Amino acid sequence: MGLFERVINKSVAEFLREGIRLRVIGDSSRLPVSLQKIAREAEEATRNNSQLDLTLAISYSGRRDIVQACRSLARKVHDKVLRPEDIDESLLAAELETSPANKLPYPDLLIRTSGELRLSNFLLWQSAYSELFFTDTLWPDFGEDDYLEALVSFQSRDRRFGVRKKL
Amino acid sequence: MKSVFSLCVQMSRPSIILKFILGLLWGIIHLAISLFNLWSLLIYNIECYLISSGLLWKYRDLHLDRLKYLAIVVASKEAKNNMKIRQLLCWLSTIGVKYVCLYDIEGILKKSFEPAMNGLRDGKAGEYLDIGASVNYSHCGHKEMVIEWLSGSDGKEGIAKAANLLCSTYFSENTHGNGKREPTFTEADMASALKAVGCGGPEPDLLLMYGPARCHLGFPAWRLRYTEIMHMGPLKSMKYGAIVKALYNFSKKYQNYGKLGFQL
């Protein structure tokens, strides 16, 4: 956690200079108070930037994201903003931490480093049509060459985005 | 006039030569990449053949103890290839896979195979695996295999139905109670709700993707937490050796399943 705090602290000036907007998603209640504070301040400082959106998923769980979306919907049901029978895919998707309201679109490309071939509870809902790229390179060593390799792989795929015909 | 014309011809000659050289270089690079790809394909095919014929020792004895549940995702266009799907299921049964889940987003596999599969509904297997209705029990190669058929309606739609159920229950409890209880759904509540709406089921240990894109195409998100994912390429060019290799590689994998070695 100390690493997160140091990196975020060091990078805020660069984010401001480069127009990068930082967002932090995940269960922040499980994080040290100091990290919560630094993350909040960095988000606030970079809120108006628009050149690049950088999202850090810390203490994030895809299943937890789905469950908290259900809780948000339940609160809306309680407040009579919507009825339980109105709940569908799009309403649930709108309550996820990466929802359109937060302007975090679903990823086109998901890169998993370190040679593991799984999602590890990351963006389970959002990765339905994401091109998955697995690389043996460890994260600290992931550089431009590895990124280009991922992009070349992505370019060569035939993506149909799961276009479904009505049954 | 004649001198202006000859000057133009002289100026364009170097650019023509340059264009020719660049075009030649481009062609050479393309040729080199094509030859490399052809070579890789040849090596892959030879390896698959050697594995299929049992000539590679290490693939002879597959230890499938860790593979309790296998999932296959097929791109919908390829899901219409019934012959290939049957062949795939037979291969898996021959290898010794006990439980397999087949998924395509449009439900083509469910419509094509579920009613026609030779077998009985295996209620016991369904209960053991916590699976809903779409389970068949198949004989192929004298080995038994439980097959589950899934579609897009079991994925995101299933989670939405479960959310609907949770919220309906919460709403009716609040209507009859004091109306101030904050929703405290947990992952266990969601899992129970998914089971109640017929979208429960175990998490596959391994998922094989057949199709042009390396996506899981909306496979039930709740069940994908720690599933190993491998892309196998187009279904039409599937190979027995490639499946054996994928299962072998899986058997050698180490997973700690998100357990931490230290407290945060």
CSV table of C-alpha atoms in Angstrom, one decimal:
chain,number,residue,atom,x,y,z
A,1,MET,CA,0.0,0.0,0.0
A,2,GLY,CA,2.9,2.3,0.7
A,3,LEU,CA,3.9,1.8,-3.0
A,4,PHE,CA,0.5,3.1,-4.1
A,5,GLU,CA,0.8,6.1,-1.9
A,6,ARG,CA,4.3,7.0,-3.1
A,7,VAL,CA,3.5,6.6,-6.8
A,8,ILE,CA,0.2,8.5,-6.6
A,9,ASN,CA,1.9,11.4,-4.7
A,10,LYS,CA,4.8,11.5,-7.1
A,11,SER,CA,2.6,11.4,-10.2
A,12,VAL,CA,0.0,14.1,-9.4
A,13,ALA,CA,2.2,16.8,-10.8
A,14,GLU,CA,2.7,14.9,-14.0
A,15,PHE,CA,-1.0,14.1,-14.2
A,16,LEU,CA,-1.8,17.8,-14.0
A,17,ARG,CA,0.8,18.7,-16.6
A,18,GLU,CA,-0.3,16.0,-19.1
A,19,GLY,CA,-4.0,16.5,-18.5
A,20,ILE,CA,-4.6,13.0,-17.1
A,21,ARG,CA,-7.7,12.4,-15.0
A,22,LEU,CA,-7.2,9.9,-12.2
A,23,ARG,CA,-10.0,7.8,-10.8
A,24,VAL,CA,-9.7,5.1,-8.2
A,25,ILE,CA,-12.3,2.3,-8.1
A,26,GLY,CA,-12.6,-0.6,-5.6
A,27,ASP,CA,-13.6,-1.0,-2.0
A,28,SER,CA,-11.7,2.0,-0.5
A,29,SER,CA,-13.0,1.1,3.0
A,30,ARG,CA,-10.5,-1.7,3.2
A,31,LEU,CA,-7.6,0.6,2.4
A,32,PRO,CA,-5.4,2.4,4.9
A,33,VAL,CA,-6.8,5.9,5.7
A,34,SER,CA,-3.7,7.6,4.4
A,35,LEU,CA,-4.1,6.0,1.0
A,36,GLN,CA,-7.8,6.8,0.9
A,37,LYS,CA,-6.9,10.5,1.6
A,38,ILE,CA,-4.2,10.6,-1.1
A,39,ALA,CA,-6.4,8.9,-3.6
A,40,ARG,CA,-9.3,11.3,-2.9
A,41,GLU,CA,-7.0,14.4,-3.2
A,42,ALA,CA,-5.5,13.2,-6.4
A,43,GLU,CA,-8.9,12.5,-7.9
A,44,GLU,CA,-10.1,16.0,-6.9
A,45,ALA,CA,-7.0,17.7,-8.2
A,46,THR,CA,-7.2,16.0,-11.6
A,47,ARG,CA,-11.0,16.0,-11.9
A,48,ASN,CA,-11.1,18.6,-14.8
A,49,ASN,CA,-8.4,17.0,-16.9
A,50,SER,CA,-9.5,15.4,-20.2
A,51,GLN,CA,-6.5,14.2,-22.2
A,52,LEU,CA,-6.4,10.8,-20.7
A,53,ASP,CA,-8.5,8.8,-18.2
A,54,LEU,CA,-6.4,6.7,-15.9
A,55,THR,CA,-8.3,4.4,-13.6
A,56,LEU,CA,-6.7,2.6,-10.7
A,57,ALA,CA,-8.6,-0.5,-9.5
A,58,ILE,CA,-7.4,-1.0,-5.9
A,59,SER,CA,-9.0,-3.5,-3.6
A,60,TYR,CA,-11.3,-4.1,-6.6
A,61,SER,CA,-13.4,-7.3,-7.1
A,62,GLY,CA,-15.6,-8.0,-10.1
A,63,ARG,CA,-18.1,-9.9,-8.0
A,64,ARG,CA,-18.2,-7.1,-5.4
A,65,ASP,CA,-18.8,-4.6,-8.1
A,66,ILE,CA,-21.8,-6.6,-9.2
A,67,VAL,CA,-23.1,-6.9,-5.7
A,68,GLN,CA,-22.7,-3.2,-4.9
A,69,ALA,CA,-24.6,-2.4,-8.1
A,70,CYS,CA,-27.4,-4.6,-6.8
A,71,ARG,CA,-27.3,-2.6,-3.5
A,72,SER,CA,-27.5,0.7,-5.4
A,73,LEU,CA,-30.5,-0.6,-7.3
A,74,ALA,CA,-32.1,-1.8,-4.1
A,75,ARG,CA,-31.8,1.7,-2.6
A,76,LYS,CA,-33.5,3.1,-5.7
A,77,VAL,CA,-36.3,0.6,-5.3
A,78,HIS,CA,-36.5,1.7,-1.6
A,79,ASP,CA,-36.7,5.3,-2.7
A,80,LYS,CA,-39.3,4.4,-5.2
A,81,VAL,CA,-37.2,5.7,-8.1
A,82,LEU,CA,-37.7,2.3,-9.9
A,83,ARG,CA,-39.6,-0.9,-9.4
A,84,PRO,CA,-37.9,-4.3,-9.0
A,85,GLU,CA,-39.4,-5.6,-12.2
A,86,ASP,CA,-37.8,-2.8,-14.1
A,87,ILE,CA,-34.3,-4.0,-13.3
A,88,ASP,CA,-32.5,-5.3,-16.4
A,89,GLU,CA,-29.0,-5.6,-17.8
A,90,SER,CA,-28.6,-1.9,-18.7
A,91,LEU,CA,-29.8,-0.6,-15.3
A,92,LEU,CA,-27.4,-2.9,-13.5
A,93,ALA,CA,-24.6,-2.0,-15.8
A,94,ALA,CA,-25.3,1.7,-15.1
A,95,GLU,CA,-24.6,1.1,-11.3
A,96,LEU,CA,-21.2,-0.6,-11.8
A,97,GLU,CA,-18.1,1.4,-10.7
A,98,THR,CA,-17.2,1.6,-14.4
A,99,SER,CA,-20.7,2.7,-15.5
A,100,PRO,CA,-21.3,5.2,-18.3
A,101,ALA,CA,-22.2,7.8,-15.8
A,102,ASN,CA,-18.7,7.6,-14.5
A,103,LYS,CA,-17.6,7.7,-18.2
A,104,LEU,CA,-15.4,4.6,-18.0
A,105,PRO,CA,-16.3,2.5,-21.1
A,106,TYR,CA,-15.8,-1.2,-21.3
A,107,PRO,CA,-12.2,-2.1,-22.3
A,108,ASP,CA,-11.5,-3.1,-25.9
A,109,LEU,CA,-8.3,-4.7,-24.9
A,110,LEU,CA,-7.5,-6.3,-21.6
A,111,ILE,CA,-3.8,-7.1,-21.0
A,112,ARG,CA,-2.9,-9.7,-18.3
A,113,THR,CA,0.8,-9.8,-17.4
A,114,SER,CA,3.0,-12.3,-15.5
A,115,GLY,CA,2.0,-15.3,-17.6
A,116,GLU,CA,-1.3,-15.9,-15.8
A,117,LEU,CA,-4.2,-16.8,-18.1
A,118,ARG,CA,-7.1,-15.6,-16.0
A,119,LEU,CA,-9.1,-12.5,-15.1
A,120,SER,CA,-8.6,-13.0,-11.3
A,121,ASN,CA,-11.9,-11.3,-10.5
A,122,PHE,CA,-11.2,-8.2,-12.5
A,123,LEU,CA,-13.9,-6.6,-14.7
A,124,LEU,CA,-15.9,-9.8,-14.9
A,125,TRP,CA,-19.0,-8.0,-16.3
A,126,GLN,CA,-17.2,-5.4,-18.3
A,127,SER,CA,-14.8,-7.8,-20.1
A,128,ALA,CA,-17.4,-9.7,-22.1
A,129,TYR,CA,-16.2,-8.4,-25.5
A,130,SER,CA,-12.7,-7.3,-24.5
A,131,GLU,CA,-9.9,-8.8,-26.5
A,132,LEU,CA,-7.8,-10.8,-23.9
A,133,PHE,CA,-4.1,-10.6,-24.3
A,134,PHE,CA,-1.9,-12.7,-22.0
A,135,THR,CA,1.8,-12.0,-21.8
A,136,ASP,CA,4.6,-13.7,-19.8
A,137,THR,CA,6.2,-10.4,-19.1
A,138,LEU,CA,6.0,-9.3,-15.4
A,139,TRP,CA,4.3,-6.0,-14.8
A,140,PRO,CA,7.3,-4.0,-13.7
A,141,ASP,CA,9.0,-5.0,-16.9
A,142,PHE,CA,6.0,-4.4,-19.2
A,143,GLY,CA,7.2,-1.8,-21.7
A,144,GLU,CA,6.6,-0.3,-25.1
A,145,ASP,CA,7.5,-3.5,-27.0
A,146,ASP,CA,5.1,-5.6,-25.0
A,147,TYR,CA,2.4,-3.0,-25.5
A,148,LEU,CA,3.0,-2.9,-29.3
A,149,GLU,CA,2.8,-6.7,-29.3
A,150,ALA,CA,-0.6,-6.5,-27.6
A,151,LEU,CA,-1.8,-3.8,-30.1
A,152,VAL,CA,-0.7,-5.9,-33.1
A,153,SER,CA,-2.6,-8.9,-31.7
A,154,PHE,CA,-5.6,-6.7,-31.1
A,155,GLN,CA,-5.5,-5.4,-34.7
A,156,SER,CA,-5.4,-8.8,-36.2
A,157,ARG,CA,-8.7,-10.0,-34.4
A,158,ASP,CA,-12.1,-10.1,-36.1
A,159,ARG,CA,-14.3,-8.5,-33.4
A,160,ARG,CA,-18.1,-8.8,-33.8
A,161,PHE,CA,-18.9,-7.5,-30.3
A,162,GLY,CA,-21.2,-10.4,-29.7
A,163,VAL,CA,-23.8,-9.1,-32.1
A,164,ARG,CA,-26.9,-11.1,-31.3
A,165,LYS,CA,-29.9,-11.7,-33.4
A,166,LYS,CA,-33.3,-11.8,-31.7
A,167,LEU,CA,-34.3,-15.4,-31.1
B,1,MET,CA,9.6,23.5,-73.8
B,2,LYS,CA,11.7,20.5,-74.7
B,3,SER,CA,14.2,21.3,-72.0
B,4,VAL,CA,11.4,21.8,-69.3
B,5,PHE,CA,10.0,18.4,-70.3
B,6,SER,CA,13.4,16.6,-70.1
B,7,LEU,CA,14.0,18.3,-66.7
B,8,CYS,CA,10.7,17.0,-65.4
B,9,VAL,CA,11.6,13.5,-66.6
B,10,GLN,CA,15.0,13.7,-64.9
B,11,MET,CA,13.5,14.9,-61.6
B,12,SER,CA,10.8,12.1,-61.5
B,13,ARG,CA,13.3,9.2,-62.3
B,14,PRO,CA,14.9,9.2,-58.8
B,15,SER,CA,11.4,9.2,-57.2
B,16,ILE,CA,10.4,6.3,-59.4
B,17,ILE,CA,13.5,4.4,-58.4
B,18,LEU,CA,12.9,5.2,-54.7
B,19,LYS,CA,9.2,4.1,-54.9
B,20,PHE,CA,10.3,0.9,-56.5
B,21,ILE,CA,12.9,0.2,-53.8
B,22,LEU,CA,10.4,1.0,-51.0
B,23,GLY,CA,7.8,-1.3,-52.7
B,24,LEU,CA,10.4,-4.1,-53.0
B,25,LEU,CA,11.4,-3.7,-49.3
B,26,TRP,CA,7.7,-3.8,-48.3
B,27,GLY,CA,7.2,-6.9,-50.3
B,28,ILE,CA,10.3,-8.6,-48.8
B,29,ILE,CA,9.1,-7.7,-45.3
B,30,HIS,CA,5.7,-9.1,-46.0
B,31,LEU,CA,7.2,-12.3,-47.5
B,32,ALA,CA,9.4,-12.7,-44.4
B,33,ILE,CA,6.5,-12.4,-42.1
B,34,SER,CA,4.4,-14.7,-44.2
B,35,LEU,CA,7.1,-17.3,-44.2
B,36,PHE,CA,7.5,-17.0,-40.5
B,37,ASN,CA,3.8,-17.5,-40.0
B,38,LEU,CA,3.8,-20.5,-42.3
B,39,TRP,CA,6.7,-22.0,-40.4
B,40,SER,CA,4.9,-21.5,-37.1
B,41,LEU,CA,1.8,-23.1,-38.5
B,42,LEU,CA,3.8,-26.0,-39.7
B,43,ILE,CA,5.4,-26.5,-36.4
B,44,TYR,CA,2.0,-26.3,-34.6
B,45,ASN,CA,0.5,-28.9,-37.0
B,46,ILE,CA,3.4,-31.2,-36.6
B,47,GLU,CA,3.3,-30.9,-32.8
B,48,CYS,CA,-0.5,-31.6,-32.8
B,49,TYR,CA,0.1,-34.7,-34.9
B,50,LEU,CA,2.8,-36.0,-32.6
B,51,ILE,CA,0.6,-35.4,-29.6
B,52,SER,CA,-2.4,-37.1,-31.2
B,53,SER,CA,-0.3,-40.2,-32.2
B,54,GLY,CA,1.1,-40.5,-28.7
B,55,LEU,CA,4.7,-40.0,-29.8
B,56,LEU,CA,5.3,-37.2,-27.3
B,57,TRP,CA,5.7,-39.0,-24.0
B,58,LYS,CA,4.8,-36.2,-21.7
B,59,TYR,CA,1.3,-35.9,-23.1
B,60,ARG,CA,0.4,-39.5,-22.8
B,61,ASP,CA,-0.7,-39.5,-19.2
B,62,LEU,CA,-3.0,-36.5,-18.5
B,63,HIS,CA,-3.7,-35.9,-14.9
B,64,LEU,CA,-7.1,-34.3,-14.9
B,65,ASP,CA,-7.8,-34.4,-11.1
B,66,ARG,CA,-7.7,-30.6,-11.0
B,67,LEU,CA,-10.1,-30.3,-14.0
B,68,LYS,CA,-13.4,-30.7,-12.3
B,69,TYR,CA,-15.3,-28.5,-14.8
B,70,LEU,CA,-14.4,-27.4,-18.3
B,71,ALA,CA,-16.1,-24.6,-20.2
B,72,ILE,CA,-16.1,-24.1,-24.0
B,73,VAL,CA,-17.0,-20.8,-25.5
B,74,VAL,CA,-17.8,-20.9,-29.2
B,75,ALA,CA,-18.4,-17.9,-31.5
B,76,SER,CA,-22.0,-18.0,-32.7
B,77,LYS,CA,-21.1,-18.3,-36.4
B,78,GLU,CA,-19.1,-21.4,-35.6
B,79,ALA,CA,-21.6,-22.8,-33.2
B,80,LYS,CA,-23.7,-23.8,-36.3
B,81,ASN,CA,-21.1,-26.4,-37.2
B,82,ASN,CA,-22.8,-29.3,-35.5
B,83,MET,CA,-20.4,-31.9,-36.7
B,84,LYS,CA,-17.4,-30.1,-35.2
B,85,ILE,CA,-19.2,-29.7,-31.9
B,86,ARG,CA,-20.1,-33.4,-31.8
B,87,GLN,CA,-16.5,-34.2,-32.6
B,88,LEU,CA,-15.2,-31.9,-29.9
B,89,LEU,CA,-17.5,-33.5,-27.3
B,90,CYS,CA,-16.3,-37.0,-28.3
B,91,TRP,CA,-12.7,-36.0,-28.0
B,92,LEU,CA,-13.3,-34.5,-24.6
B,93,SER,CA,-15.1,-37.6,-23.5
B,94,THR,CA,-12.3,-39.8,-24.8
B,95,ILE,CA,-9.7,-37.7,-22.9
B,96,GLY,CA,-11.7,-38.2,-19.7
B,97,VAL,CA,-13.3,-34.9,-19.1
B,98,LYS,CA,-16.3,-35.5,-16.8
B,99,TYR,CA,-18.2,-32.2,-16.9
B,100,VAL,CA,-18.2,-29.7,-19.7
B,101,CYS,CA,-20.2,-26.5,-20.3
B,102,LEU,CA,-20.8,-25.2,-23.8
B,103,TYR,CA,-21.6,-21.6,-24.3
B,104,ASP,CA,-22.4,-19.4,-27.3
B,105,ILE,CA,-24.0,-16.0,-26.9
B,106,GLU,CA,-27.0,-16.6,-29.3
B,107,GLY,CA,-28.0,-19.9,-27.8
B,108,ILE,CA,-27.5,-21.8,-31.0
B,109,LEU,CA,-25.8,-24.7,-29.2
B,110,LYS,CA,-28.6,-24.9,-26.7
B,111,LYS,CA,-31.3,-25.0,-29.4
B,112,SER,CA,-29.4,-27.4,-31.6
B,113,PHE,CA,-28.1,-29.9,-29.1
B,114,GLU,CA,-30.0,-29.9,-25.9
B,115,PRO,CA,-33.2,-31.6,-27.2
B,116,ALA,CA,-31.3,-33.9,-29.6
B,117,MET,CA,-28.5,-35.1,-27.2
B,118,ASN,CA,-28.7,-38.9,-26.7
B,119,GLY,CA,-29.2,-39.2,-23.0
B,120,LEU,CA,-31.2,-38.5,-19.9
B,121,ARG,CA,-31.4,-35.5,-17.7
B,122,ASP,CA,-29.1,-36.3,-14.9
B,123,GLY,CA,-30.7,-34.8,-11.9
B,124,LYS,CA,-28.0,-36.0,-9.6
B,125,ALA,CA,-25.2,-34.5,-11.6
B,126,GLY,CA,-27.2,-31.3,-11.9
B,127,GLU,CA,-27.6,-31.1,-8.1
B,128,TYR,CA,-23.9,-31.9,-7.4
B,129,LEU,CA,-22.8,-29.2,-9.8
B,130,ASP,CA,-25.5,-26.8,-8.6
B,131,ILE,CA,-26.6,-26.4,-12.2
B,132,GLY,CA,-30.1,-25.5,-13.4
B,133,ALA,CA,-32.1,-27.1,-16.1
B,134,SER,CA,-29.8,-27.3,-19.2
B,135,VAL,CA,-27.9,-30.5,-18.4
B,136,ASN,CA,-27.5,-33.6,-20.5
B,137,TYR,CA,-25.8,-36.8,-19.8
B,138,SER,CA,-23.9,-38.2,-22.7
B,139,HIS,CA,-22.2,-41.4,-23.8
B,140,CYS,CA,-19.4,-41.0,-26.2
B,141,GLY,CA,-16.5,-43.4,-26.6
B,142,HIS,CA,-18.0,-45.5,-23.7
B,143,LYS,CA,-17.3,-42.8,-21.2
B,144,GLU,CA,-19.9,-40.7,-19.4
B,145,MET,CA,-19.9,-36.9,-19.5
B,146,VAL,CA,-22.2,-34.3,-18.1
B,147,ILE,CA,-22.9,-31.4,-20.5
B,148,GLU,CA,-24.3,-28.1,-19.6
B,149,TRP,CA,-25.6,-25.7,-22.3
B,150,LEU,CA,-25.5,-22.0,-21.7
B,151,SER,CA,-26.3,-18.9,-23.7
B,152,GLY,CA,-26.3,-15.1,-23.3
B,153,SER,CA,-29.5,-15.4,-21.3
B,154,ASP,CA,-27.5,-17.2,-18.6
B,155,GLY,CA,-24.9,-14.5,-18.5
B,156,LYS,CA,-25.6,-10.8,-17.9
B,157,GLU,CA,-29.4,-11.4,-18.2
B,158,GLY,CA,-29.1,-14.0,-15.5
B,159,ILE,CA,-27.4,-11.6,-13.2
B,160,ALA,CA,-30.0,-9.0,-13.9
B,161,LYS,CA,-32.7,-11.5,-13.0
B,162,ALA,CA,-30.9,-12.4,-9.8
B,163,ALA,CA,-30.7,-8.7,-9.0
B,164,ASN,CA,-34.4,-8.4,-9.7
B,165,LEU,CA,-35.1,-11.2,-7.3
B,166,LEU,CA,-32.8,-9.7,-4.6
B,167,CYS,CA,-34.4,-6.3,-4.9
B,168,SER,CA,-38.0,-7.7,-5.0
B,169,THR,CA,-37.3,-9.7,-1.8
B,170,TYR,CA,-35.7,-6.6,-0.1
B,171,PHE,CA,-38.6,-4.4,-1.2
B,172,SER,CA,-41.3,-6.8,0.1
B,173,GLU,CA,-39.4,-7.2,3.4
B,174,ASN,CA,-39.2,-3.4,3.7
B,175,THR,CA,-42.8,-3.0,2.9
B,176,HIS,CA,-43.8,-5.3,5.7
B,177,GLY,CA,-41.1,-4.2,8.1
B,178,ASN,CA,-40.0,-0.8,9.3
B,179,GLY,CA,-38.9,0.4,5.9
B,180,LYS,CA,-35.5,1.6,7.0
B,181,ARG,CA,-33.2,-1.4,6.5
B,182,GLU,CA,-30.2,-0.6,4.4
B,183,PRO,CA,-29.6,-3.3,1.7
B,184,THR,CA,-26.8,-5.6,2.9
B,185,PHE,CA,-26.5,-8.0,0.0
B,186,THR,CA,-23.4,-10.2,0.0
B,187,GLU,CA,-21.8,-12.4,-2.6
B,188,ALA,CA,-23.4,-15.4,-1.0
B,189,ASP,CA,-26.8,-13.7,-1.5
B,190,MET,CA,-26.1,-13.1,-5.1
B,191,ALA,CA,-25.0,-16.7,-5.6
B,192,SER,CA,-28.2,-18.0,-4.0
B,193,ALA,CA,-30.3,-15.6,-6.1
B,194,LEU,CA,-28.5,-16.9,-9.3
B,195,LYS,CA,-29.3,-20.4,-8.3
B,196,ALA,CA,-32.9,-19.5,-7.6
B,197,VAL,CA,-33.3,-18.0,-11.1
B,198,GLY,CA,-31.7,-21.1,-12.7
B,199,CYS,CA,-28.3,-19.4,-13.4
B,200,GLY,CA,-26.3,-21.0,-10.7
B,201,GLY,CA,-23.4,-23.4,-11.5
B,202,PRO,CA,-19.8,-24.0,-10.6
B,203,GLU,CA,-16.9,-21.9,-11.7
B,204,PRO,CA,-15.1,-23.7,-14.6
B,205,ASP,CA,-11.4,-24.5,-13.9
B,206,LEU,CA,-10.6,-24.0,-17.5
B,207,LEU,CA,-12.3,-22.2,-20.4
B,208,LEU,CA,-11.4,-22.9,-24.0
B,209,MET,CA,-12.4,-20.2,-26.5
B,210,TYR,CA,-13.1,-21.2,-30.1
B,211,GLY,CA,-13.5,-18.4,-32.6
B,212,PRO,CA,-11.7,-15.5,-34.3
B,213,ALA,CA,-11.7,-13.2,-31.3
B,214,ARG,CA,-10.0,-13.8,-28.0
B,215,CYS,CA,-13.1,-12.9,-25.9
B,216,HIS,CA,-15.3,-14.8,-23.6
B,217,LEU,CA,-18.4,-13.3,-25.3
B,218,GLY,CA,-20.4,-12.7,-22.1
B,219,PHE,CA,-19.9,-16.1,-20.5
B,220,PRO,CA,-21.6,-15.9,-17.1
B,221,ALA,CA,-19.4,-13.3,-15.4
B,222,TRP,CA,-20.1,-14.6,-11.9
B,223,ARG,CA,-18.5,-17.9,-12.7
B,224,LEU,CA,-15.3,-16.6,-14.3
B,225,ARG,CA,-13.3,-15.4,-11.2
B,226,TYR,CA,-10.3,-17.6,-11.3
B,227,THR,CA,-10.9,-19.6,-14.5
B,228,GLU,CA,-7.9,-20.3,-16.7
B,229,ILE,CA,-8.7,-19.0,-20.2
B,230,MET,CA,-7.1,-20.3,-23.4
B,231,HIS,CA,-7.8,-19.3,-26.9
B,232,MET,CA,-7.9,-22.3,-29.3
B,233,GLY,CA,-8.5,-20.5,-32.6
B,234,PRO,CA,-11.3,-21.2,-35.1
B,235,LEU,CA,-13.4,-24.3,-34.4
B,236,LYS,CA,-13.2,-25.4,-38.0
B,237,SER,CA,-9.4,-26.0,-37.6
B,238,MET,CA,-9.6,-27.5,-34.1
B,239,LYS,CA,-7.1,-30.4,-33.4
B,240,TYR,CA,-7.2,-33.1,-30.9
B,241,GLY,CA,-3.5,-32.5,-30.1
B,242,ALA,CA,-4.2,-28.9,-29.4
B,243,ILE,CA,-6.8,-29.8,-26.8
B,244,VAL,CA,-4.5,-32.4,-25.2
B,245,LYS,CA,-1.8,-29.7,-25.0
B,246,ALA,CA,-4.1,-27.2,-23.5
B,247,LEU,CA,-5.3,-29.7,-20.8
B,248,TYR,CA,-1.7,-30.7,-20.1
B,249,ASN,CA,-0.6,-27.0,-19.7
B,250,PHE,CA,-3.5,-26.5,-17.4
B,251,SER,CA,-2.5,-29.5,-15.3
B,252,LYS,CA,0.9,-27.9,-14.7
B,253,LYS,CA,-0.5,-24.5,-13.6
B,254,TYR,CA,-0.3,-23.3,-10.1
B,255,GLN,CA,-3.1,-21.2,-8.7
B,256,ASN,CA,-3.4,-19.6,-5.3
B,257,TYR,CA,-7.0,-18.6,-6.0
B,258,GLY,CA,-6.7,-15.0,-4.7
B,259,LYS,CA,-5.4,-16.1,-1.3
B,260,LEU,CA,-3.1,-13.5,0.3
B,261,GLY,CA,0.1,-14.5,2.0
B,262,PHE,CA,-0.2,-11.5,4.3
B,263,GLN,CA,-2.8,-9.3,5.8
B,264,LEU,CA,-3.4,-5.8,4.4
